[in-house]
Tab-separated table of C-alpha atoms and ligand atoms in Angstrom:
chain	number	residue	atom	x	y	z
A	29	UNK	CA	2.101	4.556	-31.834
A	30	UNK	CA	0.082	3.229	-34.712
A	31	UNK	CA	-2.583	0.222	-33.124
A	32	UNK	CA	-4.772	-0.027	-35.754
A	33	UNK	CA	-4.658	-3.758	-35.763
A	34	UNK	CA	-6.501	-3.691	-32.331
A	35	UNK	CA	-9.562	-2.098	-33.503
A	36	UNK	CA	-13.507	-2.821	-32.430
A	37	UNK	CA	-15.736	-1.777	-29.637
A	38	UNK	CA	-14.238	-4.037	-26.838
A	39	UNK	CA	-10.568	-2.590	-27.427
A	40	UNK	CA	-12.146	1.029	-27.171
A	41	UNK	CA	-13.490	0.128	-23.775
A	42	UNK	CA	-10.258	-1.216	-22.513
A	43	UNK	CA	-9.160	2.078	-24.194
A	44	UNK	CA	-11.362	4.806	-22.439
A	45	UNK	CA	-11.152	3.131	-19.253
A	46	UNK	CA	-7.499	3.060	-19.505
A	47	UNK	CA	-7.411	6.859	-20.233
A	48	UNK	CA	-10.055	7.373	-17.185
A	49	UNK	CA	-7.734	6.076	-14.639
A	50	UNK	CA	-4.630	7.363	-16.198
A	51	UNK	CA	-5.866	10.941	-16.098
A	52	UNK	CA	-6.910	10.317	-12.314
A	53	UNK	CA	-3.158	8.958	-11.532
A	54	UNK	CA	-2.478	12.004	-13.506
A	55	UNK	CA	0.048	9.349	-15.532
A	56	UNK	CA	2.045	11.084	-17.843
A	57	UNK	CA	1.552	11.399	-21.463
A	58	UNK	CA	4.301	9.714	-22.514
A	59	UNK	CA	4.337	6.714	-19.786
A	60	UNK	CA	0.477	5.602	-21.088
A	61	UNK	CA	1.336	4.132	-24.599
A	62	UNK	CA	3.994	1.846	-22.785
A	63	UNK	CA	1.782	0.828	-20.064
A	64	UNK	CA	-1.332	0.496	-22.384
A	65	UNK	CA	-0.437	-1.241	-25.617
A	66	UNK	CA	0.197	-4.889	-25.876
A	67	UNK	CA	3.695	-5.908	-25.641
A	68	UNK	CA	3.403	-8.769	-28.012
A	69	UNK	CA	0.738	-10.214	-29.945
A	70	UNK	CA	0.730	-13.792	-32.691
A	71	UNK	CA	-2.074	-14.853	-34.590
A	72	UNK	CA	-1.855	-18.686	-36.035
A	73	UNK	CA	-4.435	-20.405	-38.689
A	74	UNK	CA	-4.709	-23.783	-37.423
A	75	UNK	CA	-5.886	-26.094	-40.224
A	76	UNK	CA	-7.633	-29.311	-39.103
A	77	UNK	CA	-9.011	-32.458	-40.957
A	78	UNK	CA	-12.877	-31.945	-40.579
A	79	UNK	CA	-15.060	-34.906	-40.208
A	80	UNK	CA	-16.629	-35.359	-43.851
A	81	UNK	CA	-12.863	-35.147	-45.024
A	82	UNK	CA	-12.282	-31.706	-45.895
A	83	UNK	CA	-9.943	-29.449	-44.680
A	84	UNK	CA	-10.731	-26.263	-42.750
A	85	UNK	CA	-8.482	-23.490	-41.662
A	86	UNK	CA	-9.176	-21.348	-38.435
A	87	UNK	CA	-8.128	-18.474	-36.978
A	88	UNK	CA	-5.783	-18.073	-33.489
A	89	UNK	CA	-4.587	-15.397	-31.854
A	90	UNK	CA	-2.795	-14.415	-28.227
A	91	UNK	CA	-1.625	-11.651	-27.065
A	92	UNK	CA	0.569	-10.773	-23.863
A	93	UNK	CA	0.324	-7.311	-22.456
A	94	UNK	CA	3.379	-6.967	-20.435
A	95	UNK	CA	6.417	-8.951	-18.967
A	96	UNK	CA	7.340	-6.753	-16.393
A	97	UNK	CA	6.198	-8.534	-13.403
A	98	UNK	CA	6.431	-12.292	-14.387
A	99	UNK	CA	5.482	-14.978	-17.127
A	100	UNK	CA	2.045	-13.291	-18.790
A	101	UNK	CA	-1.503	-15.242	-17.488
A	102	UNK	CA	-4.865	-15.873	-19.419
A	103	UNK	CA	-7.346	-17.671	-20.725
A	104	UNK	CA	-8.463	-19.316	-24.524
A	105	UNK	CA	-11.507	-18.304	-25.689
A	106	UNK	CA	-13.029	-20.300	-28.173
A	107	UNK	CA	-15.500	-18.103	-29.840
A	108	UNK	CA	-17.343	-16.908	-32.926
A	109	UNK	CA	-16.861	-13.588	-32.074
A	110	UNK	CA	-13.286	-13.694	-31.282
A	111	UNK	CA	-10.969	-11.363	-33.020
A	112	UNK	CA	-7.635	-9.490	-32.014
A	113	UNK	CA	-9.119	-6.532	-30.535
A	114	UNK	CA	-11.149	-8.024	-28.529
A	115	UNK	CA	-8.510	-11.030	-27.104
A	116	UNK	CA	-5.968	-7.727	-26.449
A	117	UNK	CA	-8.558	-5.756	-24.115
A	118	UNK	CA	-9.077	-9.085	-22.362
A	119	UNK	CA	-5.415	-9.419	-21.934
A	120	UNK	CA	-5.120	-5.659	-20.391
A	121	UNK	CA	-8.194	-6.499	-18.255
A	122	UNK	CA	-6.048	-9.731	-16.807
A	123	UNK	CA	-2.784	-7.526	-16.175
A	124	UNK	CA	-5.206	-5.348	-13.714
A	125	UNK	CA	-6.490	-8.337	-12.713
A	126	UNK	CA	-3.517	-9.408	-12.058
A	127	UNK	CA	-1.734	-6.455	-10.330
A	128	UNK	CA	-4.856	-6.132	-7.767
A	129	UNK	CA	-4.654	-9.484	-7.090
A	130	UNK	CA	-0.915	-9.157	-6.221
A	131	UNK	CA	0.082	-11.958	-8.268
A	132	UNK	CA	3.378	-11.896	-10.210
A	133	UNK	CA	1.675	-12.052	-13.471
A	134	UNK	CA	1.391	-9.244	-16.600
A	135	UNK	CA	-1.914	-10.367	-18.479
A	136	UNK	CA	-2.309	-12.410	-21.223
A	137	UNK	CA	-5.202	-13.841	-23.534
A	138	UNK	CA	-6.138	-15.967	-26.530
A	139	UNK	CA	-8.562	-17.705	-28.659
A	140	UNK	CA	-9.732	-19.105	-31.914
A	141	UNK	CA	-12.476	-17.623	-34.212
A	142	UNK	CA	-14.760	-20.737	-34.016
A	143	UNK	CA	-18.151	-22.208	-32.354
A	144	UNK	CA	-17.092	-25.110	-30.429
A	145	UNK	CA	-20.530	-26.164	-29.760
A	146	UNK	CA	-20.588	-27.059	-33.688
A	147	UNK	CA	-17.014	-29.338	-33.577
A	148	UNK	CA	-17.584	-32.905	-33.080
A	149	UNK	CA	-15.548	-34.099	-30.031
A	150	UNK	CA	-12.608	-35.172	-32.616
A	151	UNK	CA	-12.471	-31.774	-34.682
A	152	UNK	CA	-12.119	-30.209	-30.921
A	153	UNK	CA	-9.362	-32.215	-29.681
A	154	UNK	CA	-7.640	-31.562	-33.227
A	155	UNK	CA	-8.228	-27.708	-33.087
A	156	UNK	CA	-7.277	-27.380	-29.486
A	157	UNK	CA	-3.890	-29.630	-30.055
A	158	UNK	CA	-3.121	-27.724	-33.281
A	159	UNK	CA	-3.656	-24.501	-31.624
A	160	UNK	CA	-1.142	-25.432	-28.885
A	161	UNK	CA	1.160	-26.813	-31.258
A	162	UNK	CA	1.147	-23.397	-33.078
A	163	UNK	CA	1.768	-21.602	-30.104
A	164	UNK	CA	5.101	-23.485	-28.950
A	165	UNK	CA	7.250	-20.625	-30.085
A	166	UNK	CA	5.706	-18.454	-27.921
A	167	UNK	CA	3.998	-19.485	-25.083
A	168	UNK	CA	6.193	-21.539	-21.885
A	169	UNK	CA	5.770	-21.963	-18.144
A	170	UNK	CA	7.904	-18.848	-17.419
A	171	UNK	CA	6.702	-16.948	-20.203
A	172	UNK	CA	2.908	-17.430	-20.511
A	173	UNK	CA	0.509	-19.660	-19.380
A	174	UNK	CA	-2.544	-20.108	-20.222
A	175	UNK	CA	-6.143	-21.634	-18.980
A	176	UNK	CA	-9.916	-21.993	-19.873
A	177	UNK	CA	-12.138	-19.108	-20.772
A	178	UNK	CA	-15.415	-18.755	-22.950
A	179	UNK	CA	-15.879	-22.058	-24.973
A	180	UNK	CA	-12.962	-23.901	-23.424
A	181	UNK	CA	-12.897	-26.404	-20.278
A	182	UNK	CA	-10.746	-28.495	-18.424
A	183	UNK	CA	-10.412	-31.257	-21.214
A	184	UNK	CA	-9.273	-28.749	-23.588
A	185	UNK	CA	-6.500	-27.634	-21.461
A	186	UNK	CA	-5.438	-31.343	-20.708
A	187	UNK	CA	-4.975	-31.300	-24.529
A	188	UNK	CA	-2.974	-28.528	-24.475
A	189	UNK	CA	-1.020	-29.662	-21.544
A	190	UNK	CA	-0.381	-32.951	-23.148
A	191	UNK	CA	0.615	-31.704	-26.936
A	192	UNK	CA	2.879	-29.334	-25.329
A	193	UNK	CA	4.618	-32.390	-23.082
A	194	UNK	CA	4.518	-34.610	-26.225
A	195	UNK	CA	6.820	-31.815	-27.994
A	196	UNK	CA	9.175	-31.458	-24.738
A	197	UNK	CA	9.729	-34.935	-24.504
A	198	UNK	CA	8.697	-34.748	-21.041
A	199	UNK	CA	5.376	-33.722	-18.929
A	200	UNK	CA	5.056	-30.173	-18.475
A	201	UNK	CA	1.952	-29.890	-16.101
A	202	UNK	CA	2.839	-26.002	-15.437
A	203	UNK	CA	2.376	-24.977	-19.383
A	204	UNK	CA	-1.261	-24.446	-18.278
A	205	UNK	CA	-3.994	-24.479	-15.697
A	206	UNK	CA	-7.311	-25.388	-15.282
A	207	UNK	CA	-6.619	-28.857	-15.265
A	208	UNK	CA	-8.361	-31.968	-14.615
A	209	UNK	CA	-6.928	-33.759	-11.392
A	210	UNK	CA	-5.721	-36.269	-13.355
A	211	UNK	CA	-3.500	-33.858	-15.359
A	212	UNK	CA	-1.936	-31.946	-12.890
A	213	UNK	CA	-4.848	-29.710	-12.290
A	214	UNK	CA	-6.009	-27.637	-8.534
A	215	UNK	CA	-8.909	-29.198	-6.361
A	216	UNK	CA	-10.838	-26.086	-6.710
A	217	UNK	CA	-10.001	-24.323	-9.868
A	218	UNK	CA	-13.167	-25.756	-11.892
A	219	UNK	CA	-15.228	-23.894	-9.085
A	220	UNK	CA	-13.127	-21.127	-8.138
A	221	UNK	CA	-14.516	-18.582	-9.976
A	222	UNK	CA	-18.037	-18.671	-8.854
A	223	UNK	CA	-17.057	-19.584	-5.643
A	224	UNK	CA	-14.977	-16.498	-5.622
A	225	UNK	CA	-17.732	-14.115	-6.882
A	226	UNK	CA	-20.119	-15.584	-4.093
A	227	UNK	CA	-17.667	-14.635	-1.486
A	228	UNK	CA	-17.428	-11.124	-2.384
A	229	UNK	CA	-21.577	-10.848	-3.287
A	230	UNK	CA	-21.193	-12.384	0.615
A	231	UNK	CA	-19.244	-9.259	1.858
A	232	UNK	CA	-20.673	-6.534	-0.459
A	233	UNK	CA	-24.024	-7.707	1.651
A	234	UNK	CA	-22.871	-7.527	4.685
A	235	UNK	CA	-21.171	-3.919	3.947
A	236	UNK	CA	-24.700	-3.227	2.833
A	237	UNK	CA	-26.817	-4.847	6.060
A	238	UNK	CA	-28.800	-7.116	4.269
A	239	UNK	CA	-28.914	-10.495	5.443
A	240	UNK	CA	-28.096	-13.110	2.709
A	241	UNK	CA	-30.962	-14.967	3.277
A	242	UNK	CA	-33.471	-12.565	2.599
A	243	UNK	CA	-31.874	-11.061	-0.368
A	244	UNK	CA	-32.290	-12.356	-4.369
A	245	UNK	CA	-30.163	-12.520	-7.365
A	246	UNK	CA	-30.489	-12.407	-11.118
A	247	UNK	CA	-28.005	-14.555	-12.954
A	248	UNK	CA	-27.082	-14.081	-16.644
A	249	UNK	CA	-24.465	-16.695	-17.679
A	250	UNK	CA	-25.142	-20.208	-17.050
A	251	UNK	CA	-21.607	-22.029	-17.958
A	252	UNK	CA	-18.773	-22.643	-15.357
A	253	UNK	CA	-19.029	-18.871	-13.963
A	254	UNK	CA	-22.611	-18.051	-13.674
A	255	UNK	CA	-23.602	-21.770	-12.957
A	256	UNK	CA	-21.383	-22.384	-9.787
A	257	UNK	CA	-22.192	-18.193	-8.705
A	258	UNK	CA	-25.793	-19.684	-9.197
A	259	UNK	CA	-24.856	-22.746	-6.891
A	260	UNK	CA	-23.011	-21.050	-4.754
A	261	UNK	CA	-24.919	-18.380	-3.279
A	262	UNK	CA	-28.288	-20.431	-3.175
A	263	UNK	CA	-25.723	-22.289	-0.752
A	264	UNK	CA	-25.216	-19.015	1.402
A	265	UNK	CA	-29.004	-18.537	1.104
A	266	UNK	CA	-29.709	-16.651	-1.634
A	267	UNK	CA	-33.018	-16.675	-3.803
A	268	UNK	CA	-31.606	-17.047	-7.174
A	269	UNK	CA	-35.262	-15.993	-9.015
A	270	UNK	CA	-33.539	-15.539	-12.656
A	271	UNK	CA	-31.340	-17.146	-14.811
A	272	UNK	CA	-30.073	-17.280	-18.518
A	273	UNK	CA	-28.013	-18.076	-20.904
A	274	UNK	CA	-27.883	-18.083	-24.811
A	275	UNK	CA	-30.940	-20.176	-25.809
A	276	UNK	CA	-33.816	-19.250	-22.459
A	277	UNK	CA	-33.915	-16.999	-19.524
A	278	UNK	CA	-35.777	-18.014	-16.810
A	279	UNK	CA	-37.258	-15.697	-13.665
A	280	UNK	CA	-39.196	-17.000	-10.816
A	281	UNK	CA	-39.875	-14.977	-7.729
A	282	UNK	CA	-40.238	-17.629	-5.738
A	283	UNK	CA	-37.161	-18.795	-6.743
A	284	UNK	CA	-35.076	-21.356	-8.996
A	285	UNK	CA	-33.877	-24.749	-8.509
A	286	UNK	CA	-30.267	-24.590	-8.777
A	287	UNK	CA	-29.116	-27.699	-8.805
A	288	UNK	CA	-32.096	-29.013	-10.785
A	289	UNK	CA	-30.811	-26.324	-13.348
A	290	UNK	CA	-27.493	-27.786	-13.220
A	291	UNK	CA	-28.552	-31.276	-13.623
A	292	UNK	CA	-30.804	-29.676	-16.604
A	293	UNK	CA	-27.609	-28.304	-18.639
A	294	UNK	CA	-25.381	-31.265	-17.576
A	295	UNK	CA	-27.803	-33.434	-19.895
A	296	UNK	CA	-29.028	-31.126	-22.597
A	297	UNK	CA	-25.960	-28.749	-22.910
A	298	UNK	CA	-28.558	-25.589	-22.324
A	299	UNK	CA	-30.906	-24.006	-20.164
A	300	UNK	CA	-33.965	-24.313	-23.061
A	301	UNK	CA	-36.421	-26.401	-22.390
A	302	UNK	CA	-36.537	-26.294	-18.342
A	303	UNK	CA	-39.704	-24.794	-18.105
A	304	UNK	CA	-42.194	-22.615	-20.237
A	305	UNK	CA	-44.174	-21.017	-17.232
A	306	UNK	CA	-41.137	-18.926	-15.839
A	307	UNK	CA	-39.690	-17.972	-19.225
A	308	UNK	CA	-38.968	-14.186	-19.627
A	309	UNK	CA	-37.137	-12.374	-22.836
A	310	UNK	CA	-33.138	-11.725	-22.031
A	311	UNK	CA	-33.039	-8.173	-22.243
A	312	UNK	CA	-36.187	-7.802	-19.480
A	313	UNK	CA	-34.260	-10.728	-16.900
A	314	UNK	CA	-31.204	-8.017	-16.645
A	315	UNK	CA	-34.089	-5.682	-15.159
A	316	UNK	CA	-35.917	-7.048	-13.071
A	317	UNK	CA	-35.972	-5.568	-9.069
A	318	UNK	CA	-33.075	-8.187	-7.093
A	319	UNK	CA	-30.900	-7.205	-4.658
A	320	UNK	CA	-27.557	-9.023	-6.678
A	321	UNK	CA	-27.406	-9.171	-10.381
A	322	UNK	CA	-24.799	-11.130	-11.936
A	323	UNK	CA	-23.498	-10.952	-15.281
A	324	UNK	CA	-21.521	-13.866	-15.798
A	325	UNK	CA	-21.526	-14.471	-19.722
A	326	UNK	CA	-20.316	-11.418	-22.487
A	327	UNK	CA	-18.829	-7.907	-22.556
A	328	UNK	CA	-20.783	-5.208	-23.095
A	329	UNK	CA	-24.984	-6.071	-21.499
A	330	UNK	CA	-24.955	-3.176	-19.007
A	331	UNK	CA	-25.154	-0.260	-21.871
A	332	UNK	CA	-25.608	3.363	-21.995
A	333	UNK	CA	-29.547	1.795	-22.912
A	334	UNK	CA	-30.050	-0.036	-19.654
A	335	UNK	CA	-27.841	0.954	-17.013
A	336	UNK	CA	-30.899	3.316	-15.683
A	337	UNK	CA	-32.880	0.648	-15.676
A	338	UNK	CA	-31.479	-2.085	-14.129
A	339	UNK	CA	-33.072	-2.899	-10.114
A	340	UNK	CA	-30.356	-4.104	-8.126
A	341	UNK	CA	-28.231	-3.187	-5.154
A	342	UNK	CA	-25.410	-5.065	-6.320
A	343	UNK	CA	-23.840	-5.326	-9.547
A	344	UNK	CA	-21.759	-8.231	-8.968
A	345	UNK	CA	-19.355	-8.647	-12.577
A	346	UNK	CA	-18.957	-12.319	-13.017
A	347	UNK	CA	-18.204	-11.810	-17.264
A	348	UNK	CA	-15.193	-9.835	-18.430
A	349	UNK	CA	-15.955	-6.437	-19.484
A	350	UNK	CA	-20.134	-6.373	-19.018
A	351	UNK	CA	-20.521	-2.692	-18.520
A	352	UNK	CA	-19.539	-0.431	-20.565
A	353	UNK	CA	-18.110	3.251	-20.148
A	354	UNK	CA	-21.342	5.371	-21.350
A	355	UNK	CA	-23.336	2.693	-18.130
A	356	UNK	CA	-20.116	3.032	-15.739
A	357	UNK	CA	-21.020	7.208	-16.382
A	358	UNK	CA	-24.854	6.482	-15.292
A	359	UNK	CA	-24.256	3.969	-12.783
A	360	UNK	CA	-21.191	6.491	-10.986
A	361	UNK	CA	-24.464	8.505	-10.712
A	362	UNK	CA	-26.262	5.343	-9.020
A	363	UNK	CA	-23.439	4.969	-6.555
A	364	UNK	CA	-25.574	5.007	-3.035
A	365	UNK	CA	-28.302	2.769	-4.783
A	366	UNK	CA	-25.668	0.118	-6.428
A	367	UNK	CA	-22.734	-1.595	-5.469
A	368	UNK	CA	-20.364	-2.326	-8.036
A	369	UNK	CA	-18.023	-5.032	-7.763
A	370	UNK	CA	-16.358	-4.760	-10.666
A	371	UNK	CA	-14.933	-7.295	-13.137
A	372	UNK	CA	-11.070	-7.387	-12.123
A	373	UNK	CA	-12.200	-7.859	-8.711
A	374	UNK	CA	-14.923	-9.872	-8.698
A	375	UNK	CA	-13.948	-12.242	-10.983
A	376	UNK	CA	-10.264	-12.645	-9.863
A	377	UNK	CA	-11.237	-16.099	-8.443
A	378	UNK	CA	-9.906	-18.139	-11.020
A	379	UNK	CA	-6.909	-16.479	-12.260
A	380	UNK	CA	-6.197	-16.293	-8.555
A	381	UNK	CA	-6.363	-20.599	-8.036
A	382	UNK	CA	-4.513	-20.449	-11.576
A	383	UNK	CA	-1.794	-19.366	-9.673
A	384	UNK	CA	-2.342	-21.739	-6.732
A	385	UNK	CA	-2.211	-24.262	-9.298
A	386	UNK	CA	1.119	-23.154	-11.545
A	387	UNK	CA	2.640	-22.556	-8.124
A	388	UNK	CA	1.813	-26.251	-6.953
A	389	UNK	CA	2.812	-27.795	-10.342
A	390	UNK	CA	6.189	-25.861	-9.956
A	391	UNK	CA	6.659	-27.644	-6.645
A	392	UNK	CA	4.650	-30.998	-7.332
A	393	UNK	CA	3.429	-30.199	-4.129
A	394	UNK	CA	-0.073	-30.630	-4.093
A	395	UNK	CA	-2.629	-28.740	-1.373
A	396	UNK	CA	-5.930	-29.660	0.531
A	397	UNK	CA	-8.994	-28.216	-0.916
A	398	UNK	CA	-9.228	-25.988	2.314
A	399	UNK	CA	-5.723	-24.577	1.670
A	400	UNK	CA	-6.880	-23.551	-1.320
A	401	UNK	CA	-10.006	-21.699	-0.699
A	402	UNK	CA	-8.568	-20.291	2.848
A	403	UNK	CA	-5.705	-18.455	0.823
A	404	UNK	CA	-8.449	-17.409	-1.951
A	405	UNK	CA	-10.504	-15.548	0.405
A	406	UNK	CA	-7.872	-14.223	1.938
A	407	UNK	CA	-6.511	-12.260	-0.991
A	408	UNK	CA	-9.952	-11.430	-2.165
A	409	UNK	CA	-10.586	-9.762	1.263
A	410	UNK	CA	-7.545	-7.983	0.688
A	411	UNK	CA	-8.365	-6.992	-2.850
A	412	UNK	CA	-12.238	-5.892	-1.602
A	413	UNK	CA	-11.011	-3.519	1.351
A	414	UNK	CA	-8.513	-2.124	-1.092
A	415	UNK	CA	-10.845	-1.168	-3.414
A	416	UNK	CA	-13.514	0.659	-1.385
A	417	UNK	CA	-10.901	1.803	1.245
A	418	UNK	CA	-9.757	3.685	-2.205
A	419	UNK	CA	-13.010	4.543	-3.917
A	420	UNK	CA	-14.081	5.586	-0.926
A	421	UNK	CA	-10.953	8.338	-0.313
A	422	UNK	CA	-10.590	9.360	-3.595
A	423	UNK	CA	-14.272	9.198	-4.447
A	424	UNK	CA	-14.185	7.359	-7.425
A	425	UNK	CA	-15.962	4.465	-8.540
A	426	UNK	CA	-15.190	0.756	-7.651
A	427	UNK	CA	-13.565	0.048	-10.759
A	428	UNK	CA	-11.685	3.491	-11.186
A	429	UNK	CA	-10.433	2.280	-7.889
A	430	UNK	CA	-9.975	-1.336	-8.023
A	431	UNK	CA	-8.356	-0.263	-11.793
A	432	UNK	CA	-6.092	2.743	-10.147
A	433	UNK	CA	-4.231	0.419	-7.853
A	434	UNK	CA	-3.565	-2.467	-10.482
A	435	UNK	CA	-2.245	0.172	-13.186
A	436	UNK	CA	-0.018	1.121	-10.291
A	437	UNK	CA	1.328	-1.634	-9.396
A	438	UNK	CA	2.179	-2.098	-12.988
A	439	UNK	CA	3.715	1.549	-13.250
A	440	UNK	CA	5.556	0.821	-10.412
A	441	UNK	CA	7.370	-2.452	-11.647
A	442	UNK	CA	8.184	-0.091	-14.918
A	443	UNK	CA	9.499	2.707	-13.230
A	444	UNK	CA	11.902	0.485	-10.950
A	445	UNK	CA	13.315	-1.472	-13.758
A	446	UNK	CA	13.496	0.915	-16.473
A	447	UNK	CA	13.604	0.621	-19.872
A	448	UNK	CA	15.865	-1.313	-21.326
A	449	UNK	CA	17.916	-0.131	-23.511
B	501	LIG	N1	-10.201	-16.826	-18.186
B	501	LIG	C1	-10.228	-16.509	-16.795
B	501	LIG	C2	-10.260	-15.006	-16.592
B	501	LIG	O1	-10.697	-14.297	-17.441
B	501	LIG	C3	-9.131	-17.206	-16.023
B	501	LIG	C4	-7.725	-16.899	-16.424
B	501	LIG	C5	-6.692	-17.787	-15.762
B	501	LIG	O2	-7.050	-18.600	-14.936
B	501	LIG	O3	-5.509	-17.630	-16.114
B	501	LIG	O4	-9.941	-14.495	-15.550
C-alpha cells in the first residue's frame, strides 16, 4: 500500500511502534497494513472573514482509523503544527486507546493548521463553525464523534455541536463531547483527564511503596491536562516542585502553589510572569530528580537525547505520543528504576468520560458526578492491572503491553467479521 500522504516524524512513531507490537503478536504480514493504515481520511480549507476584512483560507483535516468496532472517537486539534501525518498517528493512538479501554470505539482525530491563541474570539467561533460545517458529510453520532484536544475547549465544541444541530434542523447533543453543561456536556469531562492520570500516578505509587505524600512531581503542560494532573495530585498530597508550559517553566523544591498557578493562567492566559526566582530553562525542568514526571503538553520531549537523563520513578504520559521509540529503547533498559504509564493508558481519562457523555446524550439520561468518576476508576483499574499483569508475563514494556492488548482487541473484531467483500 502506497501512504505517502501520511508522512513526518509523528506518523513514523505510530509506525515503528505499530511494527514493535505486531512482530511480538507475531501478526501476520499481510493482516498489518489493514489493521495499521487509516481507513478514511478528508482534509477541508475552511475560509473565514478575518477581522480587518480580508479573507483567509485554512487548512482541516480528520482522519478515522477503523470502523470495526463502532462510530470512530477523537479529538480537534487546533494547531500550528498540525498536518495529516501527524492527526493520523493520533487517530491510531485513540483506536488503542480505545480498544484497552474496552470502549466500542475505532479511533479518530482532527484539526486545523492554525494558532488559535492569535484568532480574535469572532475569527474562532467562525473557524470552528466552518470547520464543522465542512465536516457534515463525514462525521455523525454513529459514525464519528469528536471532542477537544490541543488548542480547542469546551466552547469550541458547543460551536460545533450547535452548527451541526442548526444543519439537522434539530439538536444533536451526541455529534460531540466535551461539552459545556449547558450544551449537553458530562459533569466531569473538563477534569477527567487529569483526574484520570492522578488516579493511576495514585496506584503506580502504591505498586511502588512510596507514600503519596512524601513523593514529588514535575509537570510539563499547563492547559486542561497538565493543569488539573497539577491540581489533582497536590490534592492526594503530592509536592508538585516544577511546572511549564510554552512561555516559563518553573521548579521549586519546596514546592508550587497550584491553585495560585491556576488562578495565574486563568487571568494572563500563561504561566510567564509568576515568578522570576524559581524560573528554570524547559529542557533542564524534564530532568530534574522527582519521583513522578508528567508530560502533559507535545509528542516527542522524552528523546533518544534525554531519556538517560531524566530522574524520576514514574513516567506518568499525560500528552499523546511524548516518548519516542529510540527513549522507549533506553528507558526498556530503565525498567526497575522507572515506571512507565504510558500514553493510551494514562491518558484514557477523557476519551473514557467522552463515552460516559455520548452514552448519556444517547439516553438524555444524565448521571451524578460520583457515577461518573466511580465507573472511570473502575475501568482504569481494569486497564492498569491489564497492562502490568501483561508486561509483567510477557516481559515487555508497559506500552508494548498496554499496546499488545488494544491491537488485539482490534484484530479480534477483524477476524470475526471478515472482510467484506
Ligand atoms: N483528545 C483527547 C485524547 O487525545 C480526548 C478524545 C475524546 O474525548 O474523544 O484522548
Amino acid at each position: 500500500m502506497n501512504t505517502a500522504i501520511y508522512s513526518g516524524p509523528v506518523f513514523e512513531m505510530a509506525k515503528q511502534q505499530f511494527a514493535q507490537v505486531a512482530d511480538h503478536l507475531d501478526i501476520r504480514e499481510m493482516d498489518r497494513d489493514r489493521l495499521l493504515y487509516p481507513k478514511r481520511a478528508m482534509a477541508v480549507s475552511c475560509p473565514i472573514h478575518r477581522d480587518d476584512g480580508r479573507i483567509e483560507v485554512y487548512q482541516g483535516y480528520r482522519v478515522q482509523h477503523h470502523l470495526t468496532l463502532g462510530p470512530t472517537k477523537g479529538g480537534t486539534r487546533f494547531a500550528p503544527s498540525v498536518d495529516i501525518g501527524e492527526i493520523a498517528a493520533l487517530a491510531i493512538w485513540m483506536s488503542w486507546k480505545c480498544a484497552l479501554a474496552g470502549l466500542p470505539y475505532g479511533g479518530a482525530k482532527g484539526g486545523i493548521t492554525v494558532d488559535p491563541y492569535k484568532l480574535s474570539p469572532r475569527e474562532l467561533e467562525a473557524l470552528s463553525r466552518r470547520h464543522m460545517q465542512e465536516m457534515i458529510p463525514f462525521v455523525g453520532p454513529h459514525t464519528d464523534v469528536m471532542a477537544p484536544d490541543m488548542g480547542t475547549n469546551e466552547q469550541v465544541m458547543a460551536w460545533f455541536m450547535d452548527t451541526y444541530s442548526m444543519y439537522q434542523g434539530q439538536t444533536i447533543n451526541e455529534i460531540v463531547t466535551g461539552k459545556p453543561i449547558s450544551a449537553g456536556g458530562t459533569l466531569g469531562r473538563r477534569e477527567a483527564t487529569g483526574r484520570g492520570v492522578a488516579y493511576l500516578v495514585g496506584r503506580a505509587l502504591e505498586h511502588l511503596g512510596i507514600r503519596a505524600d512524601r513523593a514529588t512531581a514535575i509537570v510539563q503542560g499547563f492547559g486542561n491536562v497538565g493543569s488539573v494532573t497539577a491540581y489533582s495530585l497536590a490534592k492526594r498530597g503530592v509536592r508538585i516542585i516544577g511546572v511549564s508550559d510554552h512561555t516559563a517553566a518553573y521548579y521549586d523544591p519546596a514546592g508550587l502553589d497550584v491553585a495560585e498557578l491556576q488562578r495565574h493562567v486563568g487571568k494572563h492566559g500563561q504561566l510567564a510572569g509568576v515568578s522570576a526566582e524559581s524560573l528554570i530553562s524547559a529542557s533542564e525542568l524534564l530532568v530534574r530528580k522527582c519521583d513522578v514526571l508528567v508530560p502533559a503538553a507535545i509528542e516527542r520531549v522524552i528523546t533518544s537525547g534525554n531519556a538517560s537523563k531524566v530522574k524520576c520513578r514514574i513516567l506518568a504520559e499525560g500528552a499523546n505520543g511524548p516518548t519516542t521509540p529510540e527513549a522507549d529503547a533506553i528507558l526498556y533498559q530503565r525498567t526497575d528504576e522507572i515506571f512507565v504509564l504510558p500514553d493510551i493508558l494514562c491518558n484514557a481519562g477523557g476519551v473514557i468520560v467522552s463515552y460516559f457523555e455520548w452514552v448519556q446524550d444517547l439516553q438524555r439520561l444524565f448521571w451524578e458526578e460520583t457515577e461518573v468518576f466511580d465507573r472511570l476508576y473502575r475501568i482504569l483499574e481494569r486497564s492498569f492491572q491489564q497492562t502490568i499483569a501483561r508486561a509483567k508475563h510477557e516481559r515487555i514494556s508497559h506500552r508494548m503491553a498496554a499496546m499488545a492488548i488494544g491491537v488485539n482487541v482490534v484484530q479480534a473484531a477483524k477476524r470475526t467479521r471478515g472482510l467484506f467483500p
